[in-house]
mmCIF file of C-alpha atoms in Angstrom:
data_model
loop_
_atom_site.group_PDB
_atom_site.id
_atom_site.type_symbol
_atom_site.label_atom_id
_atom_site.label_comp_id
_atom_site.label_asym_id
_atom_site.label_seq_id
_atom_site.Cartn_x
_atom_site.Cartn_y
_atom_site.Cartn_z
ATOM 1 C CA UNK A 370 28.358 140.827 124.707
ATOM 2 C CA UNK A 371 25.393 138.980 126.933
ATOM 3 C CA UNK A 372 24.943 138.585 131.032
ATOM 4 C CA UNK A 373 23.917 136.417 133.078
ATOM 5 C CA UNK A 374 22.999 137.117 136.802
ATOM 6 C CA UNK A 375 22.296 134.481 139.042
ATOM 7 C CA UNK A 376 20.250 134.684 142.203
ATOM 8 C CA UNK A 377 20.278 131.563 145.052
ATOM 9 C CA UNK A 378 17.268 130.497 145.835
ATOM 10 C CA UNK A 379 15.554 131.380 149.675
ATOM 11 C CA UNK A 380 16.788 129.260 152.625
ATOM 12 C CA UNK A 381 14.556 126.108 153.073
ATOM 13 C CA UNK A 382 14.569 124.102 156.388
ATOM 14 C CA UNK A 383 17.120 121.418 155.058
ATOM 15 C CA UNK A 384 19.829 124.536 154.929
ATOM 16 C CA UNK A 385 18.859 125.461 158.234
ATOM 17 C CA UNK A 386 19.701 121.923 159.830
ATOM 18 C CA UNK A 387 22.853 121.714 157.413
ATOM 19 C CA UNK A 388 21.642 118.946 154.979
ATOM 20 C CA UNK A 389 22.900 118.350 151.816
ATOM 21 C CA UNK A 390 19.892 118.938 149.773
ATOM 22 C CA UNK A 391 21.540 118.616 146.162
ATOM 23 C CA UNK A 392 18.459 117.210 143.826
ATOM 24 C CA UNK A 393 16.442 116.237 146.355
ATOM 25 C CA UNK A 394 13.004 118.682 145.420
ATOM 26 C CA UNK A 395 12.824 120.655 149.326
ATOM 27 C CA UNK A 396 10.701 123.590 149.355
ATOM 28 C CA UNK A 397 11.497 126.939 151.205
ATOM 29 C CA UNK A 398 10.707 127.627 154.509
ATOM 30 C CA UNK A 399 8.749 129.849 156.484
ATOM 31 C CA UNK A 400 12.004 131.545 156.913
ATOM 32 C CA UNK A 401 13.061 131.447 153.028
ATOM 33 C CA UNK A 402 9.798 132.952 151.803
ATOM 34 C CA UNK A 403 10.155 135.860 154.579
ATOM 35 C CA UNK A 404 13.808 136.494 153.164
ATOM 36 C CA UNK A 405 12.677 136.776 149.781
ATOM 37 C CA UNK A 406 9.850 138.477 149.804
ATOM 38 C CA UNK A 407 11.981 141.932 150.903
ATOM 39 C CA UNK A 408 14.167 140.731 147.613
ATOM 40 C CA UNK A 409 14.484 143.455 144.401
ATOM 41 C CA UNK A 410 16.227 143.360 141.796
ATOM 42 C CA UNK A 411 17.973 147.047 141.186
ATOM 43 C CA UNK A 412 15.982 148.762 138.281
ATOM 44 C CA UNK A 413 19.410 148.358 136.026
ATOM 45 C CA UNK A 414 18.409 144.736 135.362
ATOM 46 C CA UNK A 415 14.676 145.217 134.373
ATOM 47 C CA UNK A 416 15.084 144.292 130.957
ATOM 48 C CA UNK A 417 16.822 141.021 131.762
ATOM 49 C CA UNK A 418 14.565 137.725 130.574
ATOM 50 C CA UNK A 419 14.154 135.289 133.552
ATOM 51 C CA UNK A 420 15.109 131.549 133.913
ATOM 52 C CA UNK A 421 14.713 129.154 136.603
ATOM 53 C CA UNK A 422 15.938 126.039 138.139
ATOM 54 C CA UNK A 423 12.982 123.187 138.095
ATOM 55 C CA UNK A 424 13.296 122.400 141.614
ATOM 56 C CA UNK A 425 10.842 123.868 143.910
ATOM 57 C CA UNK A 426 12.484 126.132 145.961
ATOM 58 C CA UNK A 427 14.112 127.542 142.975
ATOM 59 C CA UNK A 428 11.243 128.433 141.335
ATOM 60 C CA UNK A 429 9.226 129.767 144.290
ATOM 61 C CA UNK A 430 12.059 131.996 144.790
ATOM 62 C CA UNK A 431 11.766 133.209 140.899
ATOM 63 C CA UNK A 432 8.168 133.851 140.970
ATOM 64 C CA UNK A 433 8.305 135.839 144.402
ATOM 65 C CA UNK A 434 10.961 137.893 143.068
ATOM 66 C CA UNK A 435 10.155 138.216 139.285
ATOM 67 C CA UNK A 436 6.779 138.697 139.990
ATOM 68 C CA UNK A 437 5.959 136.066 136.988
ATOM 69 C CA UNK A 438 6.421 132.542 136.239
ATOM 70 C CA UNK A 439 9.440 132.368 134.577
ATOM 71 C CA UNK A 440 10.424 128.926 132.194
ATOM 72 C CA UNK A 441 12.902 126.663 133.718
ATOM 73 C CA UNK A 442 15.737 124.892 132.739
ATOM 74 C CA UNK A 443 17.175 121.390 133.752
ATOM 75 C CA UNK A 444 20.571 122.307 133.264
ATOM 76 C CA UNK A 445 20.311 125.351 136.120
ATOM 77 C CA UNK A 446 19.553 122.389 138.622
ATOM 78 C CA UNK A 447 21.307 121.747 141.710
ATOM 79 C CA UNK A 448 24.168 119.372 141.676
ATOM 80 C CA UNK A 449 23.421 115.906 142.730
ATOM 81 C CA UNK A 450 24.902 114.908 145.546
ATOM 82 C CA UNK A 451 23.945 110.847 145.095
ATOM 83 C CA UNK A 452 23.070 108.535 148.543
ATOM 84 C CA UNK A 453 24.967 111.516 150.517
ATOM 85 C CA UNK A 454 21.722 113.454 150.131
ATOM 86 C CA UNK A 455 20.323 114.387 153.852
ATOM 87 C CA UNK A 456 23.335 113.874 155.368
ATOM 88 C CA UNK A 457 25.145 117.157 156.789
ATOM 89 C CA UNK A 458 28.863 117.113 155.795
ATOM 90 C CA UNK A 459 30.040 116.894 159.831
ATOM 91 C CA UNK A 460 28.371 113.238 160.080
ATOM 92 C CA UNK A 461 29.915 112.663 156.341
ATOM 93 C CA UNK A 462 33.049 113.511 157.720
ATOM 94 C CA UNK A 463 32.501 111.765 160.449
ATOM 95 C CA UNK A 464 31.592 108.805 158.952
ATOM 96 C CA UNK A 465 34.357 108.918 156.106
ATOM 97 C CA UNK A 466 36.933 109.938 158.121
ATOM 98 C CA UNK A 467 40.015 109.896 155.662
ATOM 99 C CA UNK A 468 38.265 108.919 152.625
ATOM 100 C CA UNK A 469 35.888 112.284 152.921
ATOM 101 C CA UNK A 470 38.890 114.434 153.166
ATOM 102 C CA UNK A 471 40.756 112.598 150.031
ATOM 103 C CA UNK A 472 37.655 112.796 148.559
ATOM 104 C CA UNK A 473 36.787 116.993 148.905
ATOM 105 C CA UNK A 474 40.787 117.317 147.898
ATOM 106 C CA UNK A 475 39.302 116.364 144.566
ATOM 107 C CA UNK A 476 38.133 120.048 143.623
ATOM 108 C CA UNK A 477 35.909 120.087 140.684
ATOM 109 C CA UNK A 478 36.356 116.398 140.380
ATOM 110 C CA UNK A 479 34.323 115.597 144.023
ATOM 111 C CA UNK A 480 31.100 114.059 143.578
ATOM 112 C CA UNK A 481 29.129 111.655 145.916
ATOM 113 C CA UNK A 482 28.530 108.393 145.055
ATOM 114 C CA UNK A 483 25.852 108.513 142.473
ATOM 115 C CA UNK A 484 26.008 111.901 142.081
ATOM 116 C CA UNK A 485 27.629 114.982 139.858
ATOM 117 C CA UNK A 486 31.437 116.580 140.116
ATOM 118 C CA UNK A 487 31.565 120.359 139.286
ATOM 119 C CA UNK A 488 32.981 120.090 136.607
ATOM 120 C CA UNK A 489 29.923 117.960 135.097
ATOM 121 C CA UNK A 490 27.902 121.039 136.461
ATOM 122 C CA UNK A 491 30.272 123.265 134.254
ATOM 123 C CA UNK A 492 29.649 120.768 131.236
ATOM 124 C CA UNK A 493 25.861 120.941 131.163
ATOM 125 C CA UNK A 494 26.398 124.801 131.941
ATOM 126 C CA UNK A 495 28.479 125.510 129.013
ATOM 127 C CA UNK A 496 25.547 124.677 126.178
ATOM 128 C CA UNK A 497 23.276 126.964 128.031
ATOM 129 C CA UNK A 498 26.176 130.037 128.275
ATOM 130 C CA UNK A 499 26.379 129.379 124.302
ATOM 131 C CA UNK A 500 22.433 129.558 123.694
ATOM 132 C CA UNK A 501 22.354 133.009 125.617
ATOM 133 C CA UNK A 502 25.574 134.213 124.054
ATOM 134 C CA UNK A 503 24.251 133.359 120.453
ATOM 135 C CA UNK A 504 20.893 134.710 120.853
ATOM 136 C CA UNK A 505 22.496 138.125 122.369
ATOM 137 C CA UNK A 506 20.169 137.911 125.649
ATOM 138 C CA UNK A 507 20.792 139.174 129.196
ATOM 139 C CA UNK A 508 19.092 136.230 131.525
ATOM 140 C CA UNK A 509 18.711 136.465 135.403
ATOM 141 C CA UNK A 510 18.614 133.103 136.632
ATOM 142 C CA UNK A 511 17.489 131.531 139.813
ATOM 143 C CA UNK A 512 19.720 128.558 141.019
ATOM 144 C CA UNK A 513 21.664 126.848 143.628
ATOM 145 C CA UNK A 514 24.766 127.263 145.528
ATOM 146 C CA UNK A 515 26.481 124.451 143.718
ATOM 147 C CA UNK A 516 25.797 126.105 140.048
ATOM 148 C CA UNK A 517 27.161 129.371 140.995
ATOM 149 C CA UNK A 518 29.909 128.090 142.690
ATOM 150 C CA UNK A 519 30.599 125.467 139.422
ATOM 151 C CA UNK A 520 30.450 128.883 137.315
ATOM 152 C CA UNK A 521 32.930 131.032 139.280
ATOM 153 C CA UNK A 522 35.115 128.508 138.741
ATOM 154 C CA UNK A 523 34.615 128.313 135.188
ATOM 155 C CA UNK A 524 34.743 131.923 134.964
ATOM 156 C CA UNK A 525 38.088 132.445 137.147
ATOM 157 C CA UNK A 526 39.996 129.124 136.771
ATOM 158 C CA UNK A 527 39.800 128.385 140.448
ATOM 159 C CA UNK A 528 40.097 124.663 140.575
ATOM 160 C CA UNK A 529 37.972 124.357 143.534
ATOM 161 C CA UNK A 530 40.485 122.481 146.113
ATOM 162 C CA UNK A 531 40.923 125.892 148.758
ATOM 163 C CA UNK A 532 38.683 128.693 149.456
ATOM 164 C CA UNK A 533 36.614 130.210 146.016
ATOM 165 C CA UNK A 534 38.125 133.510 144.924
ATOM 166 C CA UNK A 535 35.642 135.729 146.479
ATOM 167 C CA UNK A 536 32.839 134.268 148.707
ATOM 168 C CA UNK A 537 28.762 134.704 146.716
ATOM 169 C CA UNK A 538 26.926 135.895 149.891
ATOM 170 C CA UNK A 539 23.303 134.929 150.078
ATOM 171 C CA UNK A 540 20.992 137.698 149.245
ATOM 172 C CA UNK A 541 22.572 139.133 146.680
ATOM 173 C CA UNK A 542 22.893 138.868 142.369
ATOM 174 C CA UNK A 543 26.029 137.635 140.761
ATOM 175 C CA UNK A 544 26.931 138.978 137.130
ATOM 176 C CA UNK A 545 28.849 137.132 134.761
ATOM 177 C CA UNK A 546 29.732 138.520 131.268
ATOM 178 C CA UNK A 547 29.372 135.582 128.343
ATOM 179 C CA UNK A 548 31.869 136.563 125.240
ATOM 180 C CA UNK A 549 30.739 135.473 121.866
ATOM 181 C CA UNK A 550 31.216 131.884 122.554
ATOM 182 C CA UNK A 551 29.821 132.075 125.840
ATOM 183 C CA UNK A 552 32.202 131.577 127.957
ATOM 184 C CA UNK A 553 31.683 133.376 131.532
ATOM 185 C CA UNK A 554 33.966 136.058 133.134
ATOM 186 C CA UNK A 555 33.206 137.700 136.490
ATOM 187 C CA UNK A 556 31.345 141.304 135.880
ATOM 188 C CA UNK A 557 29.852 141.967 139.637
ATOM 189 C CA UNK A 558 29.531 139.532 142.387
ATOM 190 C CA UNK A 559 27.216 140.409 145.528
ATOM 191 C CA UNK A 560 24.869 142.822 144.031
ATOM 192 C CA UNK A 561 22.683 143.215 146.798
ATOM 193 C CA UNK A 562 18.717 142.431 146.387
ATOM 194 C CA UNK A 563 17.575 144.112 149.490
ATOM 195 C CA UNK A 564 16.929 147.824 149.010
ATOM 196 C CA UNK A 565 19.256 149.951 151.692
#
């Protein structure tokens, strides 16, 4: 059995402002750089390979935490929000009203104009998981909140119309096991990256 551990990138200035980033290539902010400088992967995962989303906020996080320059994989990029990138959710709800409520109620099918749905993210993640499982690899992947939530839904059957079964916290690693065909299941969530 293979495993994949997910780490979300450090904080960006857009995160601090509550702006939807999606596929917009926003770098880490100073707060994010300070945050990830303290992160350490627990020793039990020392033999895992590293991968990163190609977006610069993930690549810088991956370099800092791993001490190397990991390869990137476009399938780990954040879910695209289309024309809604750069907006706050509050502003979208105020602008769109009941229409936004109806869109958000779609769960796995929710997407902004010109963006992706969580189900489409799952579709692009499936082949990556299959490749990792077929090769018997164990991987640490630096990625994004939207990707991790889509994988959590794959692993648990959560339809994303309500709160996730267990919140995946920032500054933690989230470990999923992959069966022989690459289907994920939750192994452990919220493994701290800051030594106690």
